[in-house]
Short mmCIF file of C-alpha atoms and ligand atoms in Angstrom, two decimals:
data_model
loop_
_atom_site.label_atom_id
_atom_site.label_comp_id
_atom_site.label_asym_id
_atom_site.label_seq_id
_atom_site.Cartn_x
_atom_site.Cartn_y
_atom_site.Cartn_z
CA UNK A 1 21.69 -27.45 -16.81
CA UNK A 2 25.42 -27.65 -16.26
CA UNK A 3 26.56 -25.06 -18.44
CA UNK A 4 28.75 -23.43 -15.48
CA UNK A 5 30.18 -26.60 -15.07
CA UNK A 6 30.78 -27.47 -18.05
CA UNK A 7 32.93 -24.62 -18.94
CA UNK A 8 34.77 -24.94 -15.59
CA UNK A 9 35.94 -28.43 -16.56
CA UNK A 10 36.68 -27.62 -20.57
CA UNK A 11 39.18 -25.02 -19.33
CA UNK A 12 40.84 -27.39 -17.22
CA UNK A 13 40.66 -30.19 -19.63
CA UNK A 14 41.53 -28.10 -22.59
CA UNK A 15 45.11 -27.18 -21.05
CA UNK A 16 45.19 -30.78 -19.95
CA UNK A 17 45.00 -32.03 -23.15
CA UNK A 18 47.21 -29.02 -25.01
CA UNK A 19 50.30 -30.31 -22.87
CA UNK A 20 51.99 -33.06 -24.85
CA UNK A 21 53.53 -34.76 -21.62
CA UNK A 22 52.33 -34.15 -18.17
CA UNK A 23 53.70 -34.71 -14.88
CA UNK A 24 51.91 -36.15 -11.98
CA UNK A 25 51.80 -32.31 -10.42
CA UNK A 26 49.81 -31.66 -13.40
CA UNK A 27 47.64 -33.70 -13.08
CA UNK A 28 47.30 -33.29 -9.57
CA UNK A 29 46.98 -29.51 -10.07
CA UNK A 30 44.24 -30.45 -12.81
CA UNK A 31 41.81 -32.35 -9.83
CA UNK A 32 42.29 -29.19 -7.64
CA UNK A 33 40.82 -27.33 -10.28
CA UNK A 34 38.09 -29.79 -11.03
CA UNK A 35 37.49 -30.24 -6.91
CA UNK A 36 36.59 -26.54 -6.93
CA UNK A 37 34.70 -26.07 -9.87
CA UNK A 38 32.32 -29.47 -8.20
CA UNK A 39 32.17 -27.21 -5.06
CA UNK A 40 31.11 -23.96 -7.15
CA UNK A 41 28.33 -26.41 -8.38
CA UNK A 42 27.21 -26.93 -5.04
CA UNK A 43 28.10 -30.76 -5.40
CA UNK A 44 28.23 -31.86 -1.42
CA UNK A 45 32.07 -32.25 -0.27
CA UNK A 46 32.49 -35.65 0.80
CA UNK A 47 30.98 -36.31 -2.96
CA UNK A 48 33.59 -33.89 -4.49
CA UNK A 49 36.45 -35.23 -2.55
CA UNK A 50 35.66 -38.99 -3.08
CA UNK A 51 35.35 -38.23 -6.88
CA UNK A 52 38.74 -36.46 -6.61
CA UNK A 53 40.21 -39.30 -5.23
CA UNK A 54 38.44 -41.74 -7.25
CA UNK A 55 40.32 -40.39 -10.38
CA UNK A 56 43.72 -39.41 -8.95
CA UNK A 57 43.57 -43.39 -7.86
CA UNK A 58 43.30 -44.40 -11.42
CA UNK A 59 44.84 -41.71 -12.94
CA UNK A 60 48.12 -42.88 -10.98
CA UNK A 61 46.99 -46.66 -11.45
CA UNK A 62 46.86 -46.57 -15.61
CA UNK A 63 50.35 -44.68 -15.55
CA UNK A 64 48.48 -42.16 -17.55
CA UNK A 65 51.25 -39.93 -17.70
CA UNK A 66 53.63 -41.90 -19.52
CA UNK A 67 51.13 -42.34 -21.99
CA UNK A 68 51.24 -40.83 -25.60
CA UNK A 69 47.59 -39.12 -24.59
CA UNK A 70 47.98 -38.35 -21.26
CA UNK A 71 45.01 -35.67 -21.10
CA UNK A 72 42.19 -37.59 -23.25
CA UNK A 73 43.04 -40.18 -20.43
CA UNK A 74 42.61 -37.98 -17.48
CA UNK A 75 39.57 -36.76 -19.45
CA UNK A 76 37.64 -40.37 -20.21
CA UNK A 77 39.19 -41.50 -16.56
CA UNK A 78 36.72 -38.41 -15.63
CA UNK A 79 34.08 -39.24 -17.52
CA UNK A 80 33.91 -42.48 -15.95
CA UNK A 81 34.47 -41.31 -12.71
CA UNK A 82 31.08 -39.00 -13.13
CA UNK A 83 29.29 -41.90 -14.62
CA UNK A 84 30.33 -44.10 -11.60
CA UNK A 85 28.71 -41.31 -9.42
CA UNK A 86 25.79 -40.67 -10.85
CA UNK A 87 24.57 -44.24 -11.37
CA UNK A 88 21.86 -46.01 -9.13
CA UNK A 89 21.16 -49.70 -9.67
CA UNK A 90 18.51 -50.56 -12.33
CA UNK A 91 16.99 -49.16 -15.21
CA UNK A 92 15.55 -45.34 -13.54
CA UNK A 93 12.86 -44.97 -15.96
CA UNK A 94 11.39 -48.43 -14.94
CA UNK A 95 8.60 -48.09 -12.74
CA UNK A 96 7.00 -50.73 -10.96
CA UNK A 97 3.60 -51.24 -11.78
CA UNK A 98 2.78 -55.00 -12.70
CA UNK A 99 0.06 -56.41 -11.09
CA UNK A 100 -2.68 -53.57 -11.45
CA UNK A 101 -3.58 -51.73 -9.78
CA UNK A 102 -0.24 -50.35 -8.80
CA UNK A 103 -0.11 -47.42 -6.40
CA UNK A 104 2.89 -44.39 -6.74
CA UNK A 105 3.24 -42.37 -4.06
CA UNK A 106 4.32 -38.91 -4.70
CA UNK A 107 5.51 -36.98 -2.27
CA UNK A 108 7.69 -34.00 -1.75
CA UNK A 109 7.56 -29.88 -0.89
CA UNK A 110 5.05 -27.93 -1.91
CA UNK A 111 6.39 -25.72 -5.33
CA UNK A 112 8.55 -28.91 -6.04
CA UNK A 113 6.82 -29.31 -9.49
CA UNK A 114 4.89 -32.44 -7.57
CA UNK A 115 2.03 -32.18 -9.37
CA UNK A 116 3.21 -31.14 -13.07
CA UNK A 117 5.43 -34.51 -12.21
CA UNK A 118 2.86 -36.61 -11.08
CA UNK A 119 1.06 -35.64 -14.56
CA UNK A 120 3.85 -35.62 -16.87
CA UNK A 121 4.77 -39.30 -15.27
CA UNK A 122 0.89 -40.20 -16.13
CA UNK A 123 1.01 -39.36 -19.64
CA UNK A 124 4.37 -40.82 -20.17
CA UNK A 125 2.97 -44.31 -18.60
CA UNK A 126 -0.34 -43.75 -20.91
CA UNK A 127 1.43 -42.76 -24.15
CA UNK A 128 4.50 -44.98 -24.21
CA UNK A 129 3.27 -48.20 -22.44
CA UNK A 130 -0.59 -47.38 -23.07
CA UNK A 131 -1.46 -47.97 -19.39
CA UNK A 132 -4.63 -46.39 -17.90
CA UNK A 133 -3.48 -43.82 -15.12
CA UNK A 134 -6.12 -42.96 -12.29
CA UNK A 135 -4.88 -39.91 -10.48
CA UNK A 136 -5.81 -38.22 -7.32
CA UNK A 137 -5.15 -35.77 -5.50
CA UNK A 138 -4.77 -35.79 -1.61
CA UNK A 139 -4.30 -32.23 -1.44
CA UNK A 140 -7.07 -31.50 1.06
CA UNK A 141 -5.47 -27.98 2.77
CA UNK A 142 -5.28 -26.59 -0.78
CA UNK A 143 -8.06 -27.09 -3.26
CA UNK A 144 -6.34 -24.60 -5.70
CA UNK A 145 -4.07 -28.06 -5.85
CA UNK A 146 -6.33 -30.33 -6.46
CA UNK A 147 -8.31 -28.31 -9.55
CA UNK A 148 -4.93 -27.95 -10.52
CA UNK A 149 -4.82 -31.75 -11.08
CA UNK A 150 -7.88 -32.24 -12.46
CA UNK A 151 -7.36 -29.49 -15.55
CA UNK A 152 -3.82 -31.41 -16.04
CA UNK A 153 -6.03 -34.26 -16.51
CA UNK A 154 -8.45 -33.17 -18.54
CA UNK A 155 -4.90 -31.85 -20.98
CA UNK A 156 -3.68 -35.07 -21.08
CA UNK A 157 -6.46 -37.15 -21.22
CA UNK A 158 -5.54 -39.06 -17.95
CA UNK A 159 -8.92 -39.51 -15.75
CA UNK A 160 -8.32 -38.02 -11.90
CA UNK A 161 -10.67 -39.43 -8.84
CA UNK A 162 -13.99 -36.67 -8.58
CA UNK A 163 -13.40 -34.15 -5.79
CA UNK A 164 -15.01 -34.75 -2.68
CA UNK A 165 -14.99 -32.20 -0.22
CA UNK A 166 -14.25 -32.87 3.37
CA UNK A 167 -12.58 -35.88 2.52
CA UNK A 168 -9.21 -36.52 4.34
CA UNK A 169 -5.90 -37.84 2.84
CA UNK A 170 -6.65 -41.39 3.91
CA UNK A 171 -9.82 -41.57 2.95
CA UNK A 172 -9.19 -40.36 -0.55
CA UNK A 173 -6.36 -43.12 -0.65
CA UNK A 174 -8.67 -45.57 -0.05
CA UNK A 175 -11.55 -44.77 -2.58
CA UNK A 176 -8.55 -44.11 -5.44
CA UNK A 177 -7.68 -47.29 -4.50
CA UNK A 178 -11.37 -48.99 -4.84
CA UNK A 179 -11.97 -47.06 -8.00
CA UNK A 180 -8.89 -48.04 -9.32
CA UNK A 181 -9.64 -51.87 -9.29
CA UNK A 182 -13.61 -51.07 -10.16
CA UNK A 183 -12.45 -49.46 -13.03
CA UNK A 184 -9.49 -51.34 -14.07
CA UNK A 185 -6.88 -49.16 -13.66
CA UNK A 186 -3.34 -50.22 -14.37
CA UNK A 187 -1.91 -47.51 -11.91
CA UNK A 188 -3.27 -45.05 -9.44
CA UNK A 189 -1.04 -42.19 -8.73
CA UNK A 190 -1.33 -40.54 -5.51
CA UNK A 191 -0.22 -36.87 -4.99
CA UNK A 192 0.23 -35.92 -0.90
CA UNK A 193 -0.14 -32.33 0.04
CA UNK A 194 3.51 -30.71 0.24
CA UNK A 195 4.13 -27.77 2.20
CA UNK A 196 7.17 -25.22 2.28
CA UNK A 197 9.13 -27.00 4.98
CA UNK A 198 9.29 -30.56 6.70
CA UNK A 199 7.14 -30.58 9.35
CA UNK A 200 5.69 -33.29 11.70
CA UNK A 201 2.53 -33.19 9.87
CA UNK A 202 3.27 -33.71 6.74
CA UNK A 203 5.38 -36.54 7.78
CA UNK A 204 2.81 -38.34 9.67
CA UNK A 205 0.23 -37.59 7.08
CA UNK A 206 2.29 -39.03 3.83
CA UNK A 207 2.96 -41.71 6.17
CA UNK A 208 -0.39 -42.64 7.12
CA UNK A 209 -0.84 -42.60 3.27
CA UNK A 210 1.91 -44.24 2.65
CA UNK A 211 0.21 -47.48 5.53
CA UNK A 212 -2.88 -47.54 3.58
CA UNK A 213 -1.53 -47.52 0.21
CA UNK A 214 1.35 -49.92 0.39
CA UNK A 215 2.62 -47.94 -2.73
CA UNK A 216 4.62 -50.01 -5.09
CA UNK A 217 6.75 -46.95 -5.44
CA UNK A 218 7.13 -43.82 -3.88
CA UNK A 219 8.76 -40.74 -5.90
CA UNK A 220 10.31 -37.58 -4.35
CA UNK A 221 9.76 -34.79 -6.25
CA UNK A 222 12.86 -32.25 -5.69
CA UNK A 223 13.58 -28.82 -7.20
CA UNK A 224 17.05 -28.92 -8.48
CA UNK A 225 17.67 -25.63 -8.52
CA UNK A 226 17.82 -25.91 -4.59
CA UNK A 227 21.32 -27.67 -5.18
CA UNK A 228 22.65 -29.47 -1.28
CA UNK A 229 19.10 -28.27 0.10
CA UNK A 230 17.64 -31.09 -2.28
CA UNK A 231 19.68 -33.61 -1.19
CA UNK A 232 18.48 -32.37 2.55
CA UNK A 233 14.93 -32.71 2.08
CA UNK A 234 15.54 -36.13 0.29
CA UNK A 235 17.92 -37.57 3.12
CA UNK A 236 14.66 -36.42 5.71
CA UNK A 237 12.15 -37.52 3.41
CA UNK A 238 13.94 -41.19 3.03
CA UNK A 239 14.42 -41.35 6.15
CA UNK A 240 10.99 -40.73 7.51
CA UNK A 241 8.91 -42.27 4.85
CA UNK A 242 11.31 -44.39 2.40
CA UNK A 243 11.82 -43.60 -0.84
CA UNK A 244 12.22 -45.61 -4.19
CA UNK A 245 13.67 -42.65 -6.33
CA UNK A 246 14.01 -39.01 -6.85
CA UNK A 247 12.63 -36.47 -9.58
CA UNK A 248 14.68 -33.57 -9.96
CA UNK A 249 12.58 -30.68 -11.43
CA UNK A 250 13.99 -27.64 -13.25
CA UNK A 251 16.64 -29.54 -14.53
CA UNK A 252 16.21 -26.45 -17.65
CA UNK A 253 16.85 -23.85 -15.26
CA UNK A 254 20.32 -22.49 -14.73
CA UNK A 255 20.91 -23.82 -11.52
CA UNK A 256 25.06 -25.64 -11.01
CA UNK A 257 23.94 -29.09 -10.72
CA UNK A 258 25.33 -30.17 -7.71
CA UNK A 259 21.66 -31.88 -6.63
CA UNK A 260 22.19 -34.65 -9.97
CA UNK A 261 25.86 -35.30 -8.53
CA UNK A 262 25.43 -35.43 -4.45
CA UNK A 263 21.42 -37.37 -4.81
CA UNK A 264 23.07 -40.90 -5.30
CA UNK A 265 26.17 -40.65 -3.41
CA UNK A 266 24.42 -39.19 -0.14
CA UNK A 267 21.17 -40.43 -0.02
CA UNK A 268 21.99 -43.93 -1.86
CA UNK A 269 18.56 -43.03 -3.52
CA UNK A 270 18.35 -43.59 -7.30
CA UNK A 271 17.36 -40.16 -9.66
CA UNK A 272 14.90 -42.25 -11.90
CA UNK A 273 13.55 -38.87 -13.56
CA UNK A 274 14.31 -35.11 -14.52
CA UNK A 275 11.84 -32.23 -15.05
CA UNK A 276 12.73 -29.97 -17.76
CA UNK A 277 9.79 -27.45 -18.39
CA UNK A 278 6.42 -26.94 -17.69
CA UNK A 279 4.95 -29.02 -20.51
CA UNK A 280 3.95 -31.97 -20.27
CA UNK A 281 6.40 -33.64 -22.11
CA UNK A 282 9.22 -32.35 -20.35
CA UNK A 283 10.24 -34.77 -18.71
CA UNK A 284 13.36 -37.31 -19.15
CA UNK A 285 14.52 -40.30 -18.12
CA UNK A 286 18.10 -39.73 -15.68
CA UNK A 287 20.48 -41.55 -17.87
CA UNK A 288 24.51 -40.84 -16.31
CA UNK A 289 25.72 -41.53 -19.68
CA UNK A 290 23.72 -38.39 -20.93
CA UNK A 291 24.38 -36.45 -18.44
CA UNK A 292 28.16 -36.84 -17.79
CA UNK A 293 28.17 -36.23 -21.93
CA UNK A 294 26.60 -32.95 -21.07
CA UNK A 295 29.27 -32.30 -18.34
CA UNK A 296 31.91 -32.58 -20.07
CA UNK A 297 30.65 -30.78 -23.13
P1 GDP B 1 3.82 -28.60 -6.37
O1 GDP B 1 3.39 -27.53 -5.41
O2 GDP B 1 5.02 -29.32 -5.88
O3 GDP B 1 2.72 -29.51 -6.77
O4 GDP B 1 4.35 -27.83 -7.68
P2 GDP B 1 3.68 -27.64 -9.09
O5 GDP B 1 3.60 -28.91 -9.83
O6 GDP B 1 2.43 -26.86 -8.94
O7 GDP B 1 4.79 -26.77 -9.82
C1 GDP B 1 5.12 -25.46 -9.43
C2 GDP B 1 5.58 -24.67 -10.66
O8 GDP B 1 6.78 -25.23 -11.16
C3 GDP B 1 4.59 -24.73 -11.82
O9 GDP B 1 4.52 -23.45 -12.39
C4 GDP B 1 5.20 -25.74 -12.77
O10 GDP B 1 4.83 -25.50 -14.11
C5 GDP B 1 6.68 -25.51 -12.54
N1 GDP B 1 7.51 -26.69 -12.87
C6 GDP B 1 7.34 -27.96 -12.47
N2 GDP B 1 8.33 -28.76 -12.96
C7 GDP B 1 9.14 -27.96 -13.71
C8 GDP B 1 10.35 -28.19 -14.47
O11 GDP B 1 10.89 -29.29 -14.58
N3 GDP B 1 10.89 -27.10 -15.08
C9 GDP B 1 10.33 -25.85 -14.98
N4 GDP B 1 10.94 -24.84 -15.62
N5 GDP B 1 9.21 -25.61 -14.27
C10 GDP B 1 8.62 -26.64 -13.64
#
């Protein structure tokens, strides 16, 4: 997911750490190169500058160039750095949903991967912490979208609310909700319509949702391949609605990254998941460790 990154950095780092002594100009010369190859990965540039100047700060601060390792400094110094950047407060992969039955909001564009998320979320919360997972879909402009749903369902085993035609959002909400205390649900996820752009409408319908629900959380699916336009749509959706965390989806694909880096610093919103594949397993937990370990190869 970062392989263009990746590389970038190794080159830089790998004639970093070649040179037995290095000068501050190196080192300097070193962040240039790593300021460009963020920027290449489409990492916002207020992010990529404060990171620059994050390290360059301790870089200068440790003394690392009088040091007998001055590039495996520059290099964990780095490390840290990305770690720093990439971490929200909390454990991501903890949802909250004590005190059944918890609602989860899921919101986001339509062709995010909202509703492979929503089910891949359900089956983690069923196999790992055996809870029972109501799901529905408020989908009501697309029923292609809501069969879609129920056939994930009927895969994982997770039970979705019946279909109801001529429902709307609000009123599906509200019988999930019902059926998910009648039938002693632990959680009931609720999956809003998307659509290819913010619009008033969807805004004021996922909000109206959002009124009814009270939603314990509320997950933005993003598609990560979408790089700074991600970080957009989650600034608008946060701001409109409020959000408790991000999913970025198509964290397999080849797209540069920048989404994982920028989501935190710009939107102050935690990544608590990422999507990698179409099964239903693919899905992660957004640990920084991990990921600034894949960074920097
Ligand atoms: P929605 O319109 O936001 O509900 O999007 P869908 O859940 O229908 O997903 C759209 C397409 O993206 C489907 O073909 C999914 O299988 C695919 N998809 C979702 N998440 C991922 C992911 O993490 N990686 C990959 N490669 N594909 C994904």
């Amino acid at each position: 997911m970062f392989e263009n990154l990746s590389e970038r950095l190794s080159g830089v780092f790998d004639r970093l750490t070649k040179q037995g002594a290095l000068s501050e100009d190196d080192v300097a010369t070193a962040l240039r190169e790593v300021r460009v190859a963020l920027l290449e990965a489409d990492v916002s540039l207020p992010v990529a500058r404060d990171f620059v100047k994050a390290v360059q700060d301790k870089a200068t601060g440790q003394a690392v160039t009088k040091s007998v390792t001055p590039g495996q400094q520059v290099v964990k110094i780095v490390h840290d750095a990305l770690i720093d950047v990439l971490r929200g407060e909390g454990d991501p992969g903890h949802l909250k949903i004590d005190n059944p039955p918890a609602p989860i909001l899921m919101v986001g564009l339509q062709g995010s991967g909202k509703t492979t998320t929503t089910a891949k979320l359900a089956k983690r919360m069923k196999d790992r912490e055996g809870k029972r997972v109501l799901m529905a879909s408020l989908d009501t402009n697309r029923p292609a979208a809501m069969e879609q749903l129920a056939i994930l369902g009927a895969q994982i085993g997770v039970d979705t609310l019946p279909i109801v035609k001529g429902e709307d959002p609000v009123a599906i909400a509200k019988r999930a909700k019902t059926q998910a205390s009648l039938g002693g649900y632990d959680v009931y996820m609720l999956d809003t319509a998307g659509r290819l752009h913010i619009d008033q409408e969807l805004i004021a319908q996922a909000a109206a949702v959002r009124d009814v629900a009270n939603p314990r959380e509320t997950l933005l699916v993003v598609d990560g391949l979408t790089g700074q336009d991600a970080v957009n749509v989650a600034t608008e959706f946060d701001d409109k609605i409020g959000v408790t965390g991000v999913v970025l989806t198509r964290m397999d694909g080849d797209g540069r990254g920048g989404a994982a880096l920028s989501m935190r610093a710009v939107t102050g919103k935690p990544i608590r998941f990422v999507g990698l594949g179409e099964k239903m397993d693919a899905i992660e937990t957004f640990e920084p460790e991990r990921i600034a370990g894949r960074i920097l190869g």
